[in-house]
Tab-separated table of C-alpha atoms in Angstrom:
chain	number	residue	atom	x	y	z
A	1	MET	CA	-20.950	41.716	-81.561
A	2	THR	CA	-17.871	39.721	-79.946
A	3	GLN	CA	-15.906	42.984	-80.047
A	4	LEU	CA	-18.741	44.975	-78.663
A	5	ARG	CA	-19.089	42.394	-75.823
A	6	SER	CA	-15.321	42.652	-75.099
A	7	MET	CA	-15.699	46.439	-74.683
A	8	ALA	CA	-18.403	46.183	-71.984
A	9	LEU	CA	-16.586	46.402	-68.671
A	10	ALA	CA	-13.939	48.980	-69.932
A	11	VAL	CA	-16.507	51.195	-71.749
A	12	PHE	CA	-20.160	50.408	-71.693
A	13	VAL	CA	-20.608	49.643	-67.969
A	14	PRO	CA	-18.874	53.017	-66.696
A	15	SER	CA	-20.969	54.752	-69.227
A	16	ALA	CA	-24.206	53.249	-67.731
A	17	ILE	CA	-23.077	54.323	-64.194
A	18	TYR	CA	-22.182	57.879	-65.595
A	19	GLY	CA	-25.553	57.948	-67.264
A	20	ILE	CA	-27.522	56.926	-63.764
A	21	GLY	CA	-25.772	59.866	-62.087
A	22	THR	CA	-26.511	62.306	-64.912
A	23	GLY	CA	-30.222	61.223	-65.262
A	24	ALA	CA	-30.763	61.507	-61.448
A	25	ALA	CA	-29.571	64.997	-61.455
A	26	ALA	CA	-30.590	66.456	-64.837
A	27	PRO	CA	-34.366	67.216	-64.028
A	28	MET	CA	-33.182	68.552	-60.551
A	29	LEU	CA	-30.986	71.176	-61.787
A	30	PRO	CA	-33.359	73.844	-62.698
A	31	LEU	CA	-35.330	73.113	-59.582
A	32	ARG	CA	-32.256	73.470	-57.372
A	33	ALA	CA	-31.664	76.918	-59.158
A	34	LEU	CA	-35.276	77.875	-58.351
A	35	GLU	CA	-34.638	76.688	-54.598
A	36	LEU	CA	-31.594	78.936	-54.496
A	37	GLY	CA	-33.827	81.976	-55.441
A	38	ALA	CA	-33.480	82.211	-59.244
A	39	SER	CA	-36.347	83.287	-61.409
A	40	VAL	CA	-37.456	80.860	-64.254
A	41	GLY	CA	-35.369	82.761	-66.728
A	42	THR	CA	-32.389	82.775	-64.636
A	43	ALA	CA	-32.604	79.051	-63.887
A	44	GLY	CA	-32.387	78.263	-67.551
A	45	VAL	CA	-29.328	80.333	-67.944
A	46	VAL	CA	-27.714	78.675	-65.035
A	47	VAL	CA	-28.354	75.203	-66.154
A	48	ALA	CA	-26.666	76.284	-69.421
A	49	MET	CA	-23.446	76.637	-67.520
A	50	MET	CA	-22.815	72.750	-68.030
A	51	GLY	CA	-22.993	73.353	-71.652
A	52	PHE	CA	-20.549	76.331	-71.337
A	53	GLY	CA	-18.221	74.139	-69.241
A	54	LEU	CA	-18.359	71.494	-72.216
A	55	ILE	CA	-17.413	74.397	-74.498
A	56	LEU	CA	-14.371	75.334	-72.425
A	57	GLY	CA	-13.303	71.816	-71.948
A	58	ASP	CA	-13.535	70.233	-75.507
A	59	LEU	CA	-10.400	71.756	-77.164
A	60	PRO	CA	-8.072	71.186	-73.958
A	61	ALA	CA	-9.629	67.703	-73.573
A	62	GLY	CA	-8.424	66.754	-76.992
A	63	ARG	CA	-4.887	67.643	-76.138
A	64	LEU	CA	-5.013	66.097	-72.717
A	65	VAL	CA	-6.419	62.777	-74.153
A	66	ALA	CA	-3.807	62.870	-76.737
A	67	ARG	CA	-0.938	63.327	-74.031
A	68	ILE	CA	-2.048	61.054	-71.121
A	69	GLY	CA	-4.454	58.563	-72.765
A	70	GLU	CA	-8.215	57.673	-72.219
A	71	ARG	CA	-7.851	55.871	-68.877
A	72	LYS	CA	-5.942	58.539	-66.957
A	73	ALA	CA	-8.085	61.262	-68.694
A	74	ILE	CA	-11.273	59.680	-67.494
A	75	ALA	CA	-9.926	59.205	-64.047
A	76	LEU	CA	-8.989	62.949	-63.806
A	77	GLY	CA	-12.358	63.970	-65.189
A	78	SER	CA	-14.329	61.922	-62.706
A	79	PHE	CA	-12.393	63.587	-59.785
A	80	THR	CA	-12.952	67.051	-61.014
A	81	CYS	CA	-16.608	66.379	-61.799
A	82	ALA	CA	-17.203	65.102	-58.190
A	83	LEU	CA	-15.659	68.186	-57.102
A	84	GLY	CA	-17.934	70.459	-59.081
A	85	LEU	CA	-20.980	68.541	-57.812
A	86	LEU	CA	-19.951	68.914	-54.279
A	87	VAL	CA	-19.705	72.775	-54.946
A	88	ALA	CA	-23.116	72.701	-56.370
A	89	VAL	CA	-24.570	70.633	-53.520
A	90	LEU	CA	-23.389	73.020	-50.846
A	91	ALA	CA	-23.798	76.085	-52.790
A	92	PRO	CA	-25.181	78.937	-50.619
A	93	ASN	CA	-26.344	81.056	-53.611
A	94	ILE	CA	-26.963	80.797	-57.271
A	95	ALA	CA	-23.683	82.244	-58.503
A	96	VAL	CA	-21.721	79.418	-56.473
A	97	PHE	CA	-24.206	76.853	-57.989
A	98	ALA	CA	-23.420	78.111	-61.386
A	99	VAL	CA	-19.631	77.584	-60.782
A	100	GLY	CA	-20.264	73.971	-59.656
A	101	LEU	CA	-22.131	73.272	-63.023
A	102	LEU	CA	-19.349	75.025	-65.019
A	103	ILE	CA	-16.732	72.502	-63.461
A	104	ASN	CA	-19.120	69.543	-63.982
A	105	GLY	CA	-19.598	70.457	-67.722
A	106	ALA	CA	-15.802	70.654	-68.413
A	107	SER	CA	-15.284	67.409	-66.770
A	108	GLY	CA	-17.736	65.836	-69.071
A	109	ALA	CA	-15.853	67.067	-72.066
A	110	VAL	CA	-12.919	64.937	-71.053
A	111	TRP	CA	-15.244	61.909	-70.359
A	112	GLY	CA	-17.023	62.241	-73.773
A	113	LEU	CA	-13.854	62.586	-75.910
A	114	ALA	CA	-11.863	59.773	-74.152
A	115	ARG	CA	-14.690	57.334	-74.907
A	116	GLN	CA	-15.058	58.427	-78.478
A	117	THR	CA	-11.404	58.363	-79.379
A	118	TYR	CA	-10.983	54.723	-78.176
A	119	ILE	CA	-13.870	53.574	-80.193
A	120	VAL	CA	-12.842	55.399	-83.342
A	121	ALA	CA	-9.392	53.676	-83.103
A	122	VAL	CA	-10.677	50.032	-82.288
A	123	VAL	CA	-13.888	49.745	-84.306
A	124	PRO	CA	-14.133	49.484	-88.211
A	125	SER	CA	-15.888	52.162	-89.894
A	126	ALA	CA	-18.686	49.716	-91.131
A	127	ASP	CA	-19.590	48.990	-87.662
A	128	ARG	CA	-19.240	52.372	-85.817
A	129	GLY	CA	-22.764	53.206	-85.950
A	130	ARG	CA	-23.619	50.250	-83.790
A	131	ALA	CA	-20.577	50.709	-81.731
A	132	PHE	CA	-21.356	54.507	-80.917
A	133	SER	CA	-25.145	53.560	-80.417
A	134	ALA	CA	-24.131	50.924	-77.946
A	135	LEU	CA	-22.088	53.459	-76.113
A	136	ALA	CA	-24.877	55.930	-76.074
A	137	GLY	CA	-27.357	53.298	-75.240
A	138	TRP	CA	-25.684	51.997	-72.148
A	139	MET	CA	-25.459	55.690	-70.989
A	140	ARG	CA	-29.055	56.543	-71.757
A	141	PHE	CA	-29.966	53.152	-70.097
A	142	GLY	CA	-28.391	54.819	-66.899
A	143	PHE	CA	-30.146	58.190	-67.739
A	144	PHE	CA	-33.538	56.281	-67.868
A	145	ALA	CA	-32.814	54.448	-64.546
A	146	GLY	CA	-31.205	57.667	-62.833
A	147	PRO	CA	-34.551	59.533	-62.364
A	148	PHE	CA	-36.246	56.540	-60.807
A	149	LEU	CA	-33.294	56.094	-58.411
A	150	GLY	CA	-33.286	59.786	-57.847
A	151	ALA	CA	-37.018	60.119	-56.946
A	152	GLY	CA	-36.477	58.381	-53.475
A	153	ALA	CA	-33.402	60.563	-52.820
A	154	VAL	CA	-35.204	63.646	-53.959
A	155	HIS	CA	-38.289	62.676	-51.685
A	156	TRP	CA	-36.013	62.733	-48.726
A	157	LEU	CA	-33.405	65.393	-49.544
A	158	GLY	CA	-35.108	67.649	-52.105
A	159	PRO	CA	-33.463	68.524	-55.549
A	160	VAL	CA	-30.000	68.026	-54.018
A	161	GLY	CA	-30.777	64.461	-53.746
A	162	GLY	CA	-30.214	63.953	-57.413
A	163	LEU	CA	-26.824	65.706	-57.264
A	164	TRP	CA	-25.730	63.514	-54.558
A	165	ILE	CA	-26.292	60.415	-56.713
A	166	GLN	CA	-24.444	61.808	-59.646
A	167	LEU	CA	-21.551	62.639	-57.374
A	168	VAL	CA	-21.188	58.967	-56.074
A	169	ALA	CA	-21.895	57.680	-59.609
A	170	MET	CA	-19.131	59.683	-60.989
A	171	LEU	CA	-16.630	58.337	-58.316
A	172	VAL	CA	-17.623	54.789	-58.957
A	173	ALA	CA	-17.320	55.127	-62.965
A	174	GLY	CA	-13.977	56.706	-62.712
A	175	ALA	CA	-12.696	54.182	-60.333
A	176	LEU	CA	-13.962	51.251	-62.517
A	177	VAL	CA	-12.243	52.731	-65.697
A	178	PHE	CA	-8.967	53.561	-63.962
A	179	ALA	CA	-8.871	49.806	-62.323
A	180	MET	CA	-8.761	48.455	-65.860
A	181	PRO	CA	-5.473	47.526	-67.390
A	182	GLU	CA	-4.086	49.754	-70.302
A	183	THR	CA	-5.348	48.405	-73.649
A	184	GLU	CA	-2.740	46.869	-75.877
A	185	GLY	CA	-1.717	49.256	-78.708
A	186	SER	CA	-2.708	52.691	-77.216
A	187	PRO	CA	-5.702	53.911	-79.285
A	188	THR	CA	-4.451	57.567	-79.042
A	189	VAL	CA	-2.212	58.975	-81.647
A	190	LEU	CA	-0.037	61.732	-80.402
A	191	SER	CA	0.156	64.653	-82.797
A	192	ASP	CA	2.443	67.498	-82.939
A	193	ASN	CA	-0.316	69.808	-84.259
A	194	THR	CA	-1.472	72.626	-82.239
A	195	ILE	CA	-5.291	72.835	-81.583
A	196	ARG	CA	-5.509	76.070	-83.634
A	197	SER	CA	-3.622	74.468	-86.670
A	198	VAL	CA	-6.184	71.515	-86.438
A	199	VAL	CA	-9.098	73.860	-86.426
A	200	VAL	CA	-7.805	76.169	-89.130
A	201	GLU	CA	-7.043	73.128	-91.417
A	202	HIS	CA	-10.472	71.534	-91.102
A	203	ARG	CA	-12.539	74.811	-90.930
A	204	ARG	CA	-14.811	73.816	-93.739
A	205	LEU	CA	-15.775	70.410	-92.212
A	206	LEU	CA	-16.285	72.097	-88.838
A	207	SER	CA	-18.391	75.032	-90.223
A	208	THR	CA	-20.786	72.932	-92.343
A	209	LEU	CA	-21.501	69.559	-90.991
A	210	GLY	CA	-20.875	71.258	-87.589
A	211	LEU	CA	-23.834	73.340	-88.172
A	212	GLY	CA	-26.172	70.291	-88.044
A	213	ALA	CA	-24.285	68.941	-84.972
A	214	LEU	CA	-24.752	72.378	-83.245
A	215	LEU	CA	-28.354	72.519	-83.839
A	216	MET	CA	-28.966	68.865	-82.696
A	217	GLY	CA	-26.885	69.774	-79.567
A	218	ALA	CA	-29.324	72.565	-78.808
A	219	ALA	CA	-32.239	70.399	-79.374
A	220	ARG	CA	-31.011	67.687	-77.045
A	221	ALA	CA	-29.824	70.030	-74.204
A	222	ALA	CA	-32.837	72.388	-74.139
A	223	ARG	CA	-35.366	69.602	-73.141
A	224	GLN	CA	-33.347	69.019	-69.965
A	225	SER	CA	-34.193	72.654	-68.917
A	226	LEU	CA	-37.432	73.364	-70.775
A	227	LEU	CA	-39.283	70.281	-69.648
A	228	PRO	CA	-38.745	70.628	-65.865
A	229	LEU	CA	-39.540	74.511	-66.171
A	230	TRP	CA	-42.758	73.448	-67.927
A	231	ALA	CA	-43.553	70.861	-65.306
A	232	VAL	CA	-43.315	73.639	-62.690
A	233	HIS	CA	-45.580	75.883	-64.930
A	234	ILE	CA	-48.359	73.151	-64.797
A	235	GLY	CA	-47.944	72.554	-61.115
A	236	ALA	CA	-46.176	68.988	-61.144
A	237	ASP	CA	-43.982	68.418	-58.214
A	238	ALA	CA	-40.168	67.319	-58.191
A	239	ALA	CA	-40.873	63.656	-57.894
A	240	THR	CA	-43.418	63.563	-60.749
A	241	THR	CA	-40.835	65.620	-62.816
A	242	SER	CA	-38.345	62.761	-62.241
A	243	ILE	CA	-40.775	60.066	-63.164
A	244	VAL	CA	-41.643	61.960	-66.340
A	245	PHE	CA	-38.141	62.143	-67.314
A	246	GLY	CA	-37.783	58.341	-66.482
A	247	ILE	CA	-40.576	57.324	-68.765
A	248	ALA	CA	-39.122	59.511	-71.674
A	249	GLY	CA	-35.759	57.859	-70.982
A	250	ALA	CA	-37.185	54.446	-71.474
A	251	VAL	CA	-38.276	55.251	-74.963
A	252	ASP	CA	-34.743	56.829	-75.582
A	253	VAL	CA	-33.173	53.616	-74.464
A	254	LEU	CA	-35.375	51.261	-76.474
A	255	MET	CA	-34.497	53.314	-79.671
A	256	SER	CA	-30.741	53.253	-78.870
A	257	TYR	CA	-29.647	49.940	-80.509
A	258	PRO	CA	-31.990	50.033	-83.509
A	259	ALA	CA	-30.781	53.349	-84.230
A	260	GLY	CA	-27.282	52.288	-84.594
A	261	ILE	CA	-28.271	49.467	-86.955
A	262	TRP	CA	-30.231	51.968	-89.017
A	263	LEU	CA	-27.153	54.309	-88.864
A	264	ASP	CA	-24.940	51.814	-90.375
A	265	ARG	CA	-27.538	50.460	-92.737
A	266	TYR	CA	-29.219	53.637	-94.148
A	267	GLY	CA	-26.470	56.157	-93.387
A	268	ARG	CA	-26.054	59.304	-91.445
A	269	ARG	CA	-28.194	61.679	-93.385
A	270	ALA	CA	-30.937	59.128	-93.263
A	271	ILE	CA	-31.217	59.222	-89.597
A	272	GLY	CA	-30.077	62.706	-88.671
A	273	VAL	CA	-32.915	64.468	-90.826
A	274	PRO	CA	-35.825	62.757	-89.328
A	275	ALA	CA	-34.489	62.828	-85.818
A	276	MET	CA	-34.270	66.711	-86.076
A	277	ALA	CA	-37.825	66.766	-87.668
A	278	VAL	CA	-39.185	64.870	-84.614
A	279	PHE	CA	-37.440	67.221	-82.264
A	280	ALA	CA	-39.226	70.062	-83.907
A	281	ALA	CA	-42.422	68.402	-83.537
A	282	GLY	CA	-42.176	67.734	-80.031
A	283	TYR	CA	-41.157	71.328	-79.204
A	284	ALA	CA	-44.041	72.633	-81.213
A	285	ALA	CA	-46.604	70.428	-79.278
A	286	LEU	CA	-45.154	71.467	-75.735
A	287	PRO	CA	-47.249	74.758	-75.497
A	288	PHE	CA	-50.448	72.447	-75.733
A	289	ALA	CA	-49.309	70.302	-72.840
A	290	GLY	CA	-51.609	71.493	-70.171
A	291	SER	CA	-51.390	68.450	-67.812
A	292	VAL	CA	-48.886	65.940	-66.636
A	293	VAL	CA	-50.391	63.460	-69.267
A	294	GLY	CA	-49.685	66.038	-71.927
A	295	LEU	CA	-46.147	66.712	-70.596
A	296	THR	CA	-45.397	62.937	-70.457
A	297	ALA	CA	-46.677	62.730	-74.267
A	298	VAL	CA	-44.346	65.434	-75.239
A	299	ALA	CA	-41.275	64.179	-73.272
A	300	VAL	CA	-41.745	60.761	-74.741
A	301	LEU	CA	-41.875	62.271	-78.409
A	302	LEU	CA	-38.544	64.155	-77.532
A	303	GLY	CA	-37.032	60.971	-75.881
A	304	PHE	CA	-37.883	59.139	-79.192
A	305	ALA	CA	-36.199	61.940	-81.200
A	306	ASN	CA	-33.275	61.720	-78.858
A	307	GLY	CA	-33.050	57.839	-79.215
A	308	LEU	CA	-33.255	58.126	-82.878
A	309	SER	CA	-30.306	60.392	-83.024
A	310	ASN	CA	-28.300	58.140	-80.918
A	311	GLY	CA	-24.535	57.972	-82.072
A	312	VAL	CA	-25.100	60.106	-85.211
A	313	ILE	CA	-22.792	63.036	-84.023
A	314	MET	CA	-20.044	60.820	-82.821
A	315	THR	CA	-20.292	58.512	-85.796
A	316	VAL	CA	-19.943	61.491	-88.234
A	317	GLY	CA	-17.139	62.872	-86.434
A	318	ALA	CA	-15.503	59.531	-86.415
A	319	ASP	CA	-15.879	59.274	-90.369
A	320	VAL	CA	-14.084	62.439	-91.040
A	321	ALA	CA	-11.568	62.540	-88.313
A	322	PRO	CA	-7.908	62.278	-89.718
A	323	ALA	CA	-5.826	59.530	-88.103
A	324	GLY	CA	-2.812	61.610	-87.181
A	325	GLN	CA	-4.791	64.275	-85.587
A	326	ARG	CA	-7.702	62.212	-84.127
A	327	ALA	CA	-8.028	63.479	-80.610
A	328	GLU	CA	-7.526	67.105	-81.430
A	329	PHE	CA	-9.977	67.053	-84.294
A	330	LEU	CA	-12.641	65.096	-82.414
A	331	GLY	CA	-12.131	67.798	-79.495
A	332	ALA	CA	-12.957	70.537	-82.225
A	333	TRP	CA	-15.693	68.372	-83.644
A	334	ARG	CA	-17.383	67.847	-80.219
A	335	LEU	CA	-17.157	71.744	-79.827
A	336	THR	CA	-19.612	72.413	-82.640
A	337	HIS	CA	-22.066	70.064	-80.776
A	338	ASP	CA	-21.376	71.321	-77.457
A	339	ILE	CA	-21.872	74.946	-78.386
A	340	GLY	CA	-25.482	73.818	-79.191
A	341	MET	CA	-25.830	72.113	-75.925
A	342	PHE	CA	-24.832	75.479	-74.188
A	343	ALA	CA	-27.107	77.624	-76.572
A	344	GLY	CA	-30.296	75.551	-76.189
A	345	PRO	CA	-30.651	76.093	-72.441
A	346	ILE	CA	-29.530	79.696	-72.710
A	347	ALA	CA	-32.156	80.243	-75.355
A	348	VAL	CA	-34.940	78.778	-73.215
A	349	GLY	CA	-33.745	80.972	-70.154
A	350	ALA	CA	-33.201	84.174	-72.397
A	351	ILE	CA	-36.667	83.982	-74.176
A	352	SER	CA	-38.496	83.055	-70.959
A	353	ALA	CA	-37.032	85.928	-69.138
A	354	VAL	CA	-38.746	88.400	-71.692
A	355	THR	CA	-41.723	86.327	-72.574
A	356	VAL	CA	-43.330	83.075	-71.906
A	357	LEU	CA	-42.125	79.445	-72.067
A	358	GLY	CA	-44.309	78.526	-75.042
A	359	VAL	CA	-42.362	81.100	-77.057
A	360	ALA	CA	-39.158	79.336	-76.270
A	361	ALA	CA	-40.533	76.038	-77.264
A	362	GLY	CA	-41.670	77.507	-80.588
A	363	ALA	CA	-38.317	78.789	-81.116
A	364	LEU	CA	-36.616	75.412	-80.574
A	365	ALA	CA	-39.203	73.904	-83.096
A	366	VAL	CA	-37.881	76.339	-85.792
A	367	ALA	CA	-34.326	75.481	-84.857
A	368	GLY	CA	-35.128	71.602	-85.248
A	369	LEU	CA	-36.292	72.299	-88.751
A	370	GLY	CA	-33.244	74.228	-89.472
A	371	GLY	CA	-31.175	71.316	-88.251
A	372	ALA	CA	-32.844	68.789	-90.417
A	373	ALA	CA	-32.304	71.133	-93.458
A	374	ALA	CA	-28.673	71.480	-92.531
A	375	MET	CA	-28.171	67.671	-92.243
A	376	TYR	CA	-30.020	66.914	-95.438
A	377	ARG	CA	-27.510	69.443	-97.214
A	378	TRP	CA	-24.376	68.351	-95.665
A	379	PHE	CA	-24.279	65.031	-93.675
A	380	PRO	CA	-22.964	61.983	-95.411
A	381	GLY	CA	-24.905	58.745	-95.966
A	382	ARG	CA	-23.581	55.214	-95.241
A	383	PRO	CA	-19.781	54.991	-95.621
A	384	THR	CA	-18.703	52.128	-97.668
A	385	VAL	CA	-15.020	52.904	-97.891
A	386	ALA	CA	-12.644	55.005	-95.679
A	387	VAL	CA	-13.924	58.508	-95.736
A	388	THR	CA	-10.831	60.488	-95.114
A	389	MET	CA	-7.799	61.187	-97.371
A	390	PRO	CA	-4.265	61.618	-96.525
A	391	ARG	CA	-3.256	65.155	-95.263
A	392	ALA	CA	-1.132	66.012	-98.064
A	393	GLU	CA	-3.806	65.121	-100.561
A	394	SER	CA	-6.275	67.035	-98.643
A	395	ARG	CA	-4.114	70.218	-98.729
A	396	ARG	CA	-3.390	69.703	-102.213
A	397	LYS	CA	-6.905	69.308	-103.644
A	398	PRO	CA	-9.356	70.423	-100.856
A	399	GLY	CA	-12.388	70.172	-103.281
A	400	ASN	CA	-11.581	66.449	-103.819
A	401	ARG	CA	-11.633	65.765	-100.222
A	402	TRP	CA	-15.261	66.942	-99.894
A	403	ARG	CA	-16.276	65.077	-103.074
A	404	ALA	CA	-14.637	61.930	-101.836
A	405	ILE	CA	-16.475	62.075	-98.579
A	406	ASP	CA	-19.921	62.364	-100.199
A	407	ARG	CA	-19.128	59.702	-102.818
A	408	ALA	CA	-17.958	57.306	-100.119
A	409	ALA	CA	-20.953	58.101	-98.012
A	410	GLY	CA	-23.515	57.254	-100.673
A	411	GLY	CA	-24.519	60.738	-101.666
A	412	PRO	CA	-24.515	62.482	-105.070
A	413	PRO	CA	-21.109	63.835	-106.022
A	414	GLY	CA	-20.725	67.717	-105.082
A	415	ARG	CA	-23.443	67.760	-102.344
A	416	LEU	CA	-21.073	68.621	-99.736
């Protein structure tokens, strides 16, 4: 607990400010796209540009963080994100708006990776669930507060009001991190490996555990485009949509720290599987939400799932990240999750373009069940010892690495 408190100003408070901006803007992005003349299907695709930006930024972010360190990387990411938001706010058409979201997403990759590599380096494995949940919890507290703060700006300025709040929040958070002194003993380990060599060496981890991360990313991101579009479908206005997001965000925040405790106590598999099952239930219920009350109930259920999943992807990545290739590996690991973040809204837009929103919700429910199955098959349980092996031993006996990870994680030998 003392260690977590000591990280508050350097890590957690900037994350909360980042979350305020993201929360204020998220429900307004599809509405801004509609305002610029996009159809419902096109709006979902355009919002997915943020996810595509994350994909483009993940691997370069790993190398950037390894070379210049977390503090400078976050400052650079904050400035670039603010630039992308300015483009989105001033966009005269939907194409320029998409470019702004693309820049925003790429900047978010740098932010996320820099915070993750720092915590992996300074927090013991047995406490990582709580540390990552605290990190995500502070951000989600901001995400919860953001829609309420954004409701006033949206009332006066329309959907761009939420984007203006995010722009200011990004500059403040970046300045706060950059003003902090360098941490003694740089947590970043510079590796001579190329991004390609790291991906090839760890391709089995990335293609199996990564499948669960991908499907969780899709479930998380799709709600940010599907719920606002469903709100429009049932006739809710922009301010009401912000409030619905805020209520769901409250549930998300309340689950954040308990989820971290359970993650360390019961293991990664024991949290990831039920979280994906609840995501599936929420999306399956959405087509039956014909009023604001029904929409709120579904949003709360999805918020509960998001809170329950708090920190699980970052923690699993930290469990298997090799020390000598930490930043590069975590960049590749985040890529698996962020491909899902991109694919979720894309699926909403593409399916909605040829059929109805309810079908998109059903497809996401099926994907949620698939994610639960993948996590049950491959995710580790609670780590009781270090779960990575020396690189030389890993190359000499690749099968042993997988068995060692699963035994250390509390699962039966040979599950992975």
